[in-house]
Structures are given as C-alpha cells and as structure tokens.
PDB file of C-alpha atoms and ligand atoms in Angstrom:
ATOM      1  CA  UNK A1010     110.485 108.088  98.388  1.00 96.00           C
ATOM      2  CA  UNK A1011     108.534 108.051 101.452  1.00 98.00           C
ATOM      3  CA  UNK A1012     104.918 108.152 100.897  1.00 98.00           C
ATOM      4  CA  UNK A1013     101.723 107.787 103.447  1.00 98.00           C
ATOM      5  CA  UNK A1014      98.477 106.823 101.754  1.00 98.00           C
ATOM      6  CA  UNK A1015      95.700 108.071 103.367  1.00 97.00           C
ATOM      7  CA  UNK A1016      91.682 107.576 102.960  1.00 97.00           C
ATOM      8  CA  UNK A1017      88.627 105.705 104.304  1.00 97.00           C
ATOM      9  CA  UNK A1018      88.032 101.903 104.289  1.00 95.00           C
ATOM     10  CA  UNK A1019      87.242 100.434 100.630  1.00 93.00           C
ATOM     11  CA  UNK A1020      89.028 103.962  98.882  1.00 96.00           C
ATOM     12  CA  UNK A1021      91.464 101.298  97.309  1.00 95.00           C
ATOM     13  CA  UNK A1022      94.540 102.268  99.760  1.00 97.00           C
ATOM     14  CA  UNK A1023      95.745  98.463  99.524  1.00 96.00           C
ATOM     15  CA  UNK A1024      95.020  98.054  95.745  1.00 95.00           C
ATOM     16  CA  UNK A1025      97.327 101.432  94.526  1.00 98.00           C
ATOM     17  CA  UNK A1026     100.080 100.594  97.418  1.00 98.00           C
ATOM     18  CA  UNK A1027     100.583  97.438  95.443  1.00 96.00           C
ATOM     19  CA  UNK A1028     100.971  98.740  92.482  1.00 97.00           C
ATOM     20  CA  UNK A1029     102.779 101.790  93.193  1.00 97.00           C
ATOM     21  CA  UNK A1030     105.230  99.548  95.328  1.00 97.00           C
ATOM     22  CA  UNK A1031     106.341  97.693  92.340  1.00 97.00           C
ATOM     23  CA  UNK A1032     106.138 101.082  90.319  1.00 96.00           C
ATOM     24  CA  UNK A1033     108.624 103.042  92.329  1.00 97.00           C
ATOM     25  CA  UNK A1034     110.456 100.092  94.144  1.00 97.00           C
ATOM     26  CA  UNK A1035     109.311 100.727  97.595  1.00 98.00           C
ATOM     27  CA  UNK A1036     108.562  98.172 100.330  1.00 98.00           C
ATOM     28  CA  UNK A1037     104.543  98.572 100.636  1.00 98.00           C
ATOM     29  CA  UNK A1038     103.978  98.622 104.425  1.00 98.00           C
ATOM     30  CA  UNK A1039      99.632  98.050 105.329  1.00 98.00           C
ATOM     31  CA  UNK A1040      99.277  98.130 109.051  1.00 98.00           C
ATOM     32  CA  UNK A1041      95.783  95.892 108.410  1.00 97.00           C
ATOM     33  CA  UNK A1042      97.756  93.469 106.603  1.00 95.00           C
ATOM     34  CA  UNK A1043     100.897  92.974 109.527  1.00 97.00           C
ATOM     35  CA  UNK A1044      97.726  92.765 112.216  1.00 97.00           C
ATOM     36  CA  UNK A1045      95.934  90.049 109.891  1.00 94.00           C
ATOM     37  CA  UNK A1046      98.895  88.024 109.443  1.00 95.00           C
ATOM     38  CA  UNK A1047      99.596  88.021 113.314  1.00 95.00           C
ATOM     39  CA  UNK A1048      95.673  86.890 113.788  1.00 94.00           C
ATOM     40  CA  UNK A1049      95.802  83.998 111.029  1.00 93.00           C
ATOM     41  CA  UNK A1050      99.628  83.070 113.161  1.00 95.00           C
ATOM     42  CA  UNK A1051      97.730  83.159 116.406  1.00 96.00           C
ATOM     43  CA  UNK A1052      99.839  85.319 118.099  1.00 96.00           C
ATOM     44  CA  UNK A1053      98.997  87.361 121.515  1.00 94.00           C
ATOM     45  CA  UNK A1054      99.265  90.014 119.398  1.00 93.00           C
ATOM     46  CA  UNK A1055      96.549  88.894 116.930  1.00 95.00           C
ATOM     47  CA  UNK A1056      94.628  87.774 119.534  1.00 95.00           C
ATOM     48  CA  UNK A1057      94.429  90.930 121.545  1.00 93.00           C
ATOM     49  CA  UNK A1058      93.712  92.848 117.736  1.00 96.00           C
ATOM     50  CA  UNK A1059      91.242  90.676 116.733  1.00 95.00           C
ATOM     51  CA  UNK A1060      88.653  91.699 119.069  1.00 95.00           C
ATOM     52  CA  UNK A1061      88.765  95.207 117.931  1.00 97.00           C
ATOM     53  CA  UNK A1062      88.573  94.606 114.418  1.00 96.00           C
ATOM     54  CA  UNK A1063      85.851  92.266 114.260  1.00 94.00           C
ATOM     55  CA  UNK A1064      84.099  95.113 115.631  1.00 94.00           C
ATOM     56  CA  UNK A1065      85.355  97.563 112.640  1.00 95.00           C
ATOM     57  CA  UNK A1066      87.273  99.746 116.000  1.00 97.00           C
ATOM     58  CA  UNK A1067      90.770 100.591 116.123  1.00 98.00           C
ATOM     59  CA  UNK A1068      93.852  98.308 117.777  1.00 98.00           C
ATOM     60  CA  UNK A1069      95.097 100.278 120.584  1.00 98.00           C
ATOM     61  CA  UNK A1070      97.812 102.991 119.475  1.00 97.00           C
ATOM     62  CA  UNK A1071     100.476 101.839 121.836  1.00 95.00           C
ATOM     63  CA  UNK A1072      99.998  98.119 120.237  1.00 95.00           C
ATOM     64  CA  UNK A1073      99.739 100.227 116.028  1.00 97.00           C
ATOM     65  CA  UNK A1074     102.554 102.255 116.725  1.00 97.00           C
ATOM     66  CA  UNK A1075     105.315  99.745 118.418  1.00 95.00           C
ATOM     67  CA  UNK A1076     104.276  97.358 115.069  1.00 95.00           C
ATOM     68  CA  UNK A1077     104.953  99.976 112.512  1.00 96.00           C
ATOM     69  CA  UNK A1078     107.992 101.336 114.498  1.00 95.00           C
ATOM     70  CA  UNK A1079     109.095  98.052 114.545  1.00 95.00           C
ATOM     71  CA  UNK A1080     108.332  97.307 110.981  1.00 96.00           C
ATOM     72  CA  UNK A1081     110.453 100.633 109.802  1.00 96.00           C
ATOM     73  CA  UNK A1082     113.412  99.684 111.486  1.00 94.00           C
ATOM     74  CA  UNK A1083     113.941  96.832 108.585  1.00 96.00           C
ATOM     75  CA  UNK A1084     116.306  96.835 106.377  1.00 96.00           C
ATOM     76  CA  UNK A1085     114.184  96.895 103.134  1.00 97.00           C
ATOM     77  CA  UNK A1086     112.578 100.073 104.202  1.00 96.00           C
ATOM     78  CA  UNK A1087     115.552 102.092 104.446  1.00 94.00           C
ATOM     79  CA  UNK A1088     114.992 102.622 100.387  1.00 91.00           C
ATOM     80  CA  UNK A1089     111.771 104.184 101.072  1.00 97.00           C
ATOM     81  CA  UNK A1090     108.400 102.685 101.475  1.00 98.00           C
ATOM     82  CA  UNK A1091     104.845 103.453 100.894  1.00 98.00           C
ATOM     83  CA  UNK A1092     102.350 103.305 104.388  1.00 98.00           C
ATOM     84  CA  UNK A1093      99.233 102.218 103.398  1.00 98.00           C
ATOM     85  CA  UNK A1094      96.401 102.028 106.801  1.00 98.00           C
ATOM     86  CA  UNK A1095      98.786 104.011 109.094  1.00 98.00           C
ATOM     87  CA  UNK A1096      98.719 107.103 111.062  1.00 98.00           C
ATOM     88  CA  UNK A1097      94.606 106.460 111.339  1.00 98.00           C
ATOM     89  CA  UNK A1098      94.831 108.807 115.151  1.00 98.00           C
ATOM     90  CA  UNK A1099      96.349 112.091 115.509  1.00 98.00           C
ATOM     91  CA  UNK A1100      98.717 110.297 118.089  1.00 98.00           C
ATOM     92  CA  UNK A1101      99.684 107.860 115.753  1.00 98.00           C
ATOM     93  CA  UNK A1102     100.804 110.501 113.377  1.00 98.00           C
ATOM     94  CA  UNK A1103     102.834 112.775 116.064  1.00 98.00           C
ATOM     95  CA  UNK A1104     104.255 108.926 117.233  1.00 97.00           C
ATOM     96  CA  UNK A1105     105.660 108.851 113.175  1.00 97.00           C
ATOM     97  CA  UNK A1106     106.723 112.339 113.261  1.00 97.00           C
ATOM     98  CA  UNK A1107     108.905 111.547 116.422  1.00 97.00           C
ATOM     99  CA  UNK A1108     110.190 108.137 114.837  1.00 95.00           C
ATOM    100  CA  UNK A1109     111.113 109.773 111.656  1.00 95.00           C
ATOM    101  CA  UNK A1110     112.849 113.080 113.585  1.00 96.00           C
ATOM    102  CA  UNK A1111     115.370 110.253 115.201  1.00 93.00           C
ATOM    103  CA  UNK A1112     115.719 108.782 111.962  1.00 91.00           C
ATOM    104  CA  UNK A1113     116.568 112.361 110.124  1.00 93.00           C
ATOM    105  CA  UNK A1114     114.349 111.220 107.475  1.00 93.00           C
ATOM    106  CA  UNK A1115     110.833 112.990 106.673  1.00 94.00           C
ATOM    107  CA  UNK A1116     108.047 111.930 104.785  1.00 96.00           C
ATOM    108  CA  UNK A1117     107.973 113.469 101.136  1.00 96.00           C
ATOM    109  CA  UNK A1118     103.562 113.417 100.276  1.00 97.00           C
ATOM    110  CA  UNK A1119     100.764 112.446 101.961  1.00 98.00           C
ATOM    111  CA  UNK A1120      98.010 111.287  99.425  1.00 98.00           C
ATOM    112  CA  UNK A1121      94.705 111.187 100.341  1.00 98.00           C
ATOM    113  CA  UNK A1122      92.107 109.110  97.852  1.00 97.00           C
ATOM    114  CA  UNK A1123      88.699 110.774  98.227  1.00 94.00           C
ATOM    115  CA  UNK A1124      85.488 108.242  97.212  1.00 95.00           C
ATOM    116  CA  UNK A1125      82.058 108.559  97.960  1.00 93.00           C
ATOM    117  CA  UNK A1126      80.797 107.005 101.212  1.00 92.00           C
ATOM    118  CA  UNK A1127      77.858 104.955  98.848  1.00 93.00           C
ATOM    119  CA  UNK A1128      80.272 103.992  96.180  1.00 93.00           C
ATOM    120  CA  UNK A1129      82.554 102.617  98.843  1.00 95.00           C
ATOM    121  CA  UNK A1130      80.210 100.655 100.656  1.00 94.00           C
ATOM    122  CA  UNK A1131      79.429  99.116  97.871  1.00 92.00           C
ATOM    123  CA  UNK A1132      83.320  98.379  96.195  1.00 91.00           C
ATOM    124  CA  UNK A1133      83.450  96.708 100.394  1.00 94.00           C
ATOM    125  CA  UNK A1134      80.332  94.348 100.447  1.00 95.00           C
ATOM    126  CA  UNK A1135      82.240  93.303  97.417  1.00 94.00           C
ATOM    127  CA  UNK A1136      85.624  92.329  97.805  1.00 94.00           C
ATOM    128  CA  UNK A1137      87.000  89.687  98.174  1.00 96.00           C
ATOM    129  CA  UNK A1138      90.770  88.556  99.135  1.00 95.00           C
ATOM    130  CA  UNK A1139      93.181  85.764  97.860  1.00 95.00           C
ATOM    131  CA  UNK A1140      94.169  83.691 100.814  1.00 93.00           C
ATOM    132  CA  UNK A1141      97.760  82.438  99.240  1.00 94.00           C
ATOM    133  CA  UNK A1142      98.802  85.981  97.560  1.00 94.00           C
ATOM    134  CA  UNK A1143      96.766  88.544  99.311  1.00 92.00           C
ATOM    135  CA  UNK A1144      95.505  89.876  95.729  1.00 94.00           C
ATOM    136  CA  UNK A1145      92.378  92.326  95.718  1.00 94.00           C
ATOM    137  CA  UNK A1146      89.044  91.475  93.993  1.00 95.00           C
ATOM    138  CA  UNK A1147      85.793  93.246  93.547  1.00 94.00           C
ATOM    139  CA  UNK A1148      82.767  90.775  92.747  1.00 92.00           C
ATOM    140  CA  UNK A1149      81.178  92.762  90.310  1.00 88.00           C
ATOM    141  CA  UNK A1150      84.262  94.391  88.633  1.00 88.00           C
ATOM    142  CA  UNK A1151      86.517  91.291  88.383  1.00 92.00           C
ATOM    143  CA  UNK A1152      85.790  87.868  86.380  1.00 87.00           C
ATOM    144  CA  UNK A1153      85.763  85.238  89.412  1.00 90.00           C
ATOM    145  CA  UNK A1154      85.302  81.924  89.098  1.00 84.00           C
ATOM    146  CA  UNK A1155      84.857  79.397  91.890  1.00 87.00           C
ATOM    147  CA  UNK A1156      85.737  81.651  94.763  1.00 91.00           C
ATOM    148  CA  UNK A1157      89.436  81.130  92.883  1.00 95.00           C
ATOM    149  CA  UNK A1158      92.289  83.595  92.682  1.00 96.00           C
ATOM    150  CA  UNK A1159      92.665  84.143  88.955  1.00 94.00           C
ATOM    151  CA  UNK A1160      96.671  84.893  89.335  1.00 94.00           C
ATOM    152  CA  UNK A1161      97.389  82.022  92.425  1.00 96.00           C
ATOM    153  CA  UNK A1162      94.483  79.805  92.375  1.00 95.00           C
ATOM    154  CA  UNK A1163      94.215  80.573  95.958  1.00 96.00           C
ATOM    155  CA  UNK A1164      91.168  80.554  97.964  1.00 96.00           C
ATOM    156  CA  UNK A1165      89.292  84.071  98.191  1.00 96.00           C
ATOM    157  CA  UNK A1166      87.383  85.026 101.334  1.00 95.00           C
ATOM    158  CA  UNK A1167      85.448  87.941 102.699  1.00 94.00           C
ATOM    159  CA  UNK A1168      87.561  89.719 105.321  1.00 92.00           C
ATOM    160  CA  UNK A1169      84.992  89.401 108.862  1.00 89.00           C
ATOM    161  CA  UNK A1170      85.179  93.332 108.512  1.00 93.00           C
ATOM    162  CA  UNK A1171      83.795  93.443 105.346  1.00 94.00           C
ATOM    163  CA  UNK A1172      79.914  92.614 106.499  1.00 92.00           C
ATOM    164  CA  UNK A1173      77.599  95.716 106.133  1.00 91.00           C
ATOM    165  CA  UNK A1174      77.192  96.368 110.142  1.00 93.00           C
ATOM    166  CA  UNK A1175      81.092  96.469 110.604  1.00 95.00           C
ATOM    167  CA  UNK A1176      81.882  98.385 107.636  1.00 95.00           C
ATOM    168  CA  UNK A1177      79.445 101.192 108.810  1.00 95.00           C
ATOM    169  CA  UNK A1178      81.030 101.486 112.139  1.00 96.00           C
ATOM    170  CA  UNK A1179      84.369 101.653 110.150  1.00 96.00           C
ATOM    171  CA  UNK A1180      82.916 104.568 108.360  1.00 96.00           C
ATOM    172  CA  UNK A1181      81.762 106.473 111.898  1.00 97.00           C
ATOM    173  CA  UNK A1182      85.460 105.432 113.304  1.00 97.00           C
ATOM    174  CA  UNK A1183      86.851 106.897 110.061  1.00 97.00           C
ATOM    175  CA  UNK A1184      85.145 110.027 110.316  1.00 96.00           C
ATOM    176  CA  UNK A1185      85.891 110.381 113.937  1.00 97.00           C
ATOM    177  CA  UNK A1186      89.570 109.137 114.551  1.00 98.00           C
ATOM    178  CA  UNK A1187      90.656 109.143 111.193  1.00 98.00           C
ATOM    179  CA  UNK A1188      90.101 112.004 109.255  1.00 96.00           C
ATOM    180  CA  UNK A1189      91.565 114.574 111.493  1.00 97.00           C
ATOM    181  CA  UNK A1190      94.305 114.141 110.199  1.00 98.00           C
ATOM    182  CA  UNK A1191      94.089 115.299 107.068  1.00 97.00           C
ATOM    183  CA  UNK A1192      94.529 118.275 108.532  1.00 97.00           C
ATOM    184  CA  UNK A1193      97.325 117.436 110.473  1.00 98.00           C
ATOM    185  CA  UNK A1194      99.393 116.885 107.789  1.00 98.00           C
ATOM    186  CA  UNK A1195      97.566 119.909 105.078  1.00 98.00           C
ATOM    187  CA  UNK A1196      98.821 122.135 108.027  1.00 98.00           C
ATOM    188  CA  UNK A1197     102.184 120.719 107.248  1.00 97.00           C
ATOM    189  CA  UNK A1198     101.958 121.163 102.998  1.00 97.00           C
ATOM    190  CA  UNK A1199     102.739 117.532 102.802  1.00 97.00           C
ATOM    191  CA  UNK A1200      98.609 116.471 101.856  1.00 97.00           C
ATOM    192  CA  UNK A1201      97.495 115.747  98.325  1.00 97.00           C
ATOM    193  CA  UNK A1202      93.739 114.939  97.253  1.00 97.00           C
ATOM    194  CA  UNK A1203      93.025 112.318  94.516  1.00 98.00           C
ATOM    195  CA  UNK A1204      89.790 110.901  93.311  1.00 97.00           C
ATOM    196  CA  UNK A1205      89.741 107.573  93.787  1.00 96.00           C
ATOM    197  CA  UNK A1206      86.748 106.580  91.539  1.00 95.00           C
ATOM    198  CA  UNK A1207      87.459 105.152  87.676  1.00 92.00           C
ATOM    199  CA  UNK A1208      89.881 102.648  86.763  1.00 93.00           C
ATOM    200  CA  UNK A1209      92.136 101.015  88.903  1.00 94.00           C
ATOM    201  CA  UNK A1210      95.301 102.197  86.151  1.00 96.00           C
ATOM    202  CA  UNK A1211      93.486 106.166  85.572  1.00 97.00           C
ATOM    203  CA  UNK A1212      93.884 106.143  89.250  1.00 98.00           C
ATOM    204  CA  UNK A1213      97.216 105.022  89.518  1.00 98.00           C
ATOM    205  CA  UNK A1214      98.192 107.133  86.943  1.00 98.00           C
ATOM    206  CA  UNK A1215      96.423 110.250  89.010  1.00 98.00           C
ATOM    207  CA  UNK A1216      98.247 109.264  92.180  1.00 98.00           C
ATOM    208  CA  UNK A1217     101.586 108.893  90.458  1.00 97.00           C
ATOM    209  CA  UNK A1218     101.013 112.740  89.099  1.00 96.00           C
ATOM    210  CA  UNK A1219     100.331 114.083  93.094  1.00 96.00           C
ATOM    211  CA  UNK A1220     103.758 112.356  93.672  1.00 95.00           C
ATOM    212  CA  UNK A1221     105.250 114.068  90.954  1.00 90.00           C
ATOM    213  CA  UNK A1222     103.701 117.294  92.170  1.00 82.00           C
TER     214      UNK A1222
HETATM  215  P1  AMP B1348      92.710  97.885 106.947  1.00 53.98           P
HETATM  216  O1  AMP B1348      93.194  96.608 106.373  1.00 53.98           O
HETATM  217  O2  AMP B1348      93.696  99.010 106.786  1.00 53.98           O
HETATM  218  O3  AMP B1348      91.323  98.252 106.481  1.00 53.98           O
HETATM  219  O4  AMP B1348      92.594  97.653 108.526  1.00 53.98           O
HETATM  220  C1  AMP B1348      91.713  96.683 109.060  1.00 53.98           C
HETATM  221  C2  AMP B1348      91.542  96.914 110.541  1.00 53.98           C
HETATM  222  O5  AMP B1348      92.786  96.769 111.215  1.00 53.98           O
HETATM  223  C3  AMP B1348      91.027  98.289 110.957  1.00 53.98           C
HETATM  224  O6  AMP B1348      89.618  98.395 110.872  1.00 53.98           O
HETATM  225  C4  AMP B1348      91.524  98.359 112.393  1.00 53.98           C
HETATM  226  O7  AMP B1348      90.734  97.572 113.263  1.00 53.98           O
HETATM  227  C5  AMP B1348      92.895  97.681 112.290  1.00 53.98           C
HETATM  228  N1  AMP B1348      93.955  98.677 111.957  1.00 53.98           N
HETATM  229  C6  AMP B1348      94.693  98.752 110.824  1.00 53.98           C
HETATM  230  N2  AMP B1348      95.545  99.789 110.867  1.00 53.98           N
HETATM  231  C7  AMP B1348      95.344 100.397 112.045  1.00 53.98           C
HETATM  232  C8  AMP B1348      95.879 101.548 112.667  1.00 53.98           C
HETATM  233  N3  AMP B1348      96.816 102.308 112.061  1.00 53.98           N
HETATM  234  N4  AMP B1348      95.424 101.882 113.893  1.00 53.98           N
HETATM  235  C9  AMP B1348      94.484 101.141 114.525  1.00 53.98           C
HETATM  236  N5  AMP B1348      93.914 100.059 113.989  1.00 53.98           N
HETATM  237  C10 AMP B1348      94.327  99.679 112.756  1.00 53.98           C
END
C-alpha cells in the first residue's frame, strides 16, 4: 500500500506513521526525519537545510524532492511505504505524481489528520524526542523521568523547531504552502479526513478505517 499522510505540524503525522508502518509492513518514509539525520551527520546537505528549519520555513523543493526521489528508489520501498512530511508544496506533489507515472505505480489514499491549531500548539511546546530511537513523547501525556527515553534510555531533547516563535511561523507556512494541497489531491478522490484528537490507538484505529475505505 502506498499511503501519503498529510496534516499540520504537531497533528501526530510521525507518531501514526510509526505505528501504521509496523501495522501494515511498510517502510515509514518522514522527509523531517532524512533532513535531521543529514544535519546531526553534518552534511552539505544538512547544512544548507538547517538554516531554513531553524526558522520553521521550508528546504528548497529542488533539495525535498531529489531526497525523497532518491529515498523511493530503495529497495525496501518497492513493498509500499507510508510518506509522512512530504508533498508540503503543490510542486512537490506534481514532482511525486511525475516520479510515480515513470514508476507505473500510484498512490492508493491520502489521509489528512485534522487538529485544532490551539490543541496543537500545545501537544508541540510539549514534545519531546528520543535521541538513540527517535521515539515520540508528549510532557504532559507521557510518564518521563529524567529527560530519559522510557523504551531506549536515550536522551530526549526539544527539536530547535519546537520553541513557540518557530512553531507559529510553521503554522503561517502550513497554511500558506501546505494546505493547498489538500485540494490537489480531493480533486483527485485520493483525500481522506481524520480527527486527530483522542488517543494515540482510537486514532490509529480511525486512520486504519480511511485506509480501509
Ligand atoms: P517535520 O519533521 O515533518 O515537522 O519537518 C521539520 C522541518 O523540516 C520542516 O519545518 C521543514 O523546514 C523541513 N521539511 C520537512 N519536510 C519538508 C518538505 N517536504 N518540504 C520542505 N521542507 C520540509
């Protein structure tokens, strides 16, 4: 199964992927997550993406869409694979349909988690991530002790573009670059809406419905 999922920073995008990767046996591919690694490996790459996303902007496409294109072409995708961060620009998302048209493959449901823009900021100013395994925590929700992972015993931080003044300007980028399209891909039957608030299983459960659907 192919699957993109869509929705604004702090919906919970990288928490479901997870999951539903190991549910359905499909590679979870986060664009955020690829960029981060090539910052902490001090690439050019991660150099050159940094500056944009300590200012909560977008990487370039050209520099998004050559990663992901990239990241497709291996092996353990060709099962399927669940995008999690990526298309976030209309071109991005014409770039995929072009990639995919070579491929003779198509994408089979684009869900989009919906969460309001209060409840978000808040589930944001909260997390916190596992240095070692990459594992998801919210502050208030979770039982942390010592800044520790509770599954690794790895070190949790606050990503840089998790302080309030970044996240905001994610939100405005969001809502500007990012939520056209929605439409893009409602025009094409492929979108499904999901509320993202409740329980991180009632919510997997609702997005594993939509891709029943
Ligand atoms: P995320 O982990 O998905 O919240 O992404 C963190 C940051 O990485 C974003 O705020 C952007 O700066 C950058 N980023 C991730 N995915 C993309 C994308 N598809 N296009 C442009 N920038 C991206």
């Amino acid at each position: 199964m192919r699957i993109i999922l869509f929705g604004p920073p702090g919906v919970g995008k990288g928490t479901q992927a997870k999951i539903l990767s190991n549910d359905l046996k499909i590679v979870h591919i986060a664009s955020g997550d690829i960029l981060r690694a090539a910052i902490a490996n001090g690439t050019e790459l991660g150099k050159k993406a940094k500056t944009f996303m300590d200012r909560g902007e977008l990487v370039p496409d050209e520099v998004v869409i050559g990663i992901i294109q990239d990241r497709l072409k291996e092996k353990d995708a060709a099962n399927g694979f669940i995008l999690d961060g990526f298309p976030r620009t209309l071109p991005q998302a014409e770039a995929l349909d072009k990639v995919f048209a070579k491929a003779g493959i198509k994408v089979d449901r684009v869900v989009s988690m919906e969460v309001d823009k209060e409840v978000l900021l808040k589930r944001l100013t909260a997390r916190r991530v596992c240095r070692k395994c990459g594992a998801i925590y919210n502050l208030s929700a979770d039982k942390i002790e010592n800044s520790k992972c509770p599954k690794c015993g790895g070190e949790l931080y606050q990503r840089d573009d998790d302080k309030e003044e970044t996240i905001l300007r994610r939100f405005e980028v969001y809502q500007n670059q990012t939520r056209p399209v929605k439409g893009y891909y409602a025009g094409k039957k492929l979108l499904v809406e999901v509320d993202g608030i409740g329980e991180i299983r009632d919510v997997t459960d609702r997005l594993s419905r939509a891709l029943r659907q």
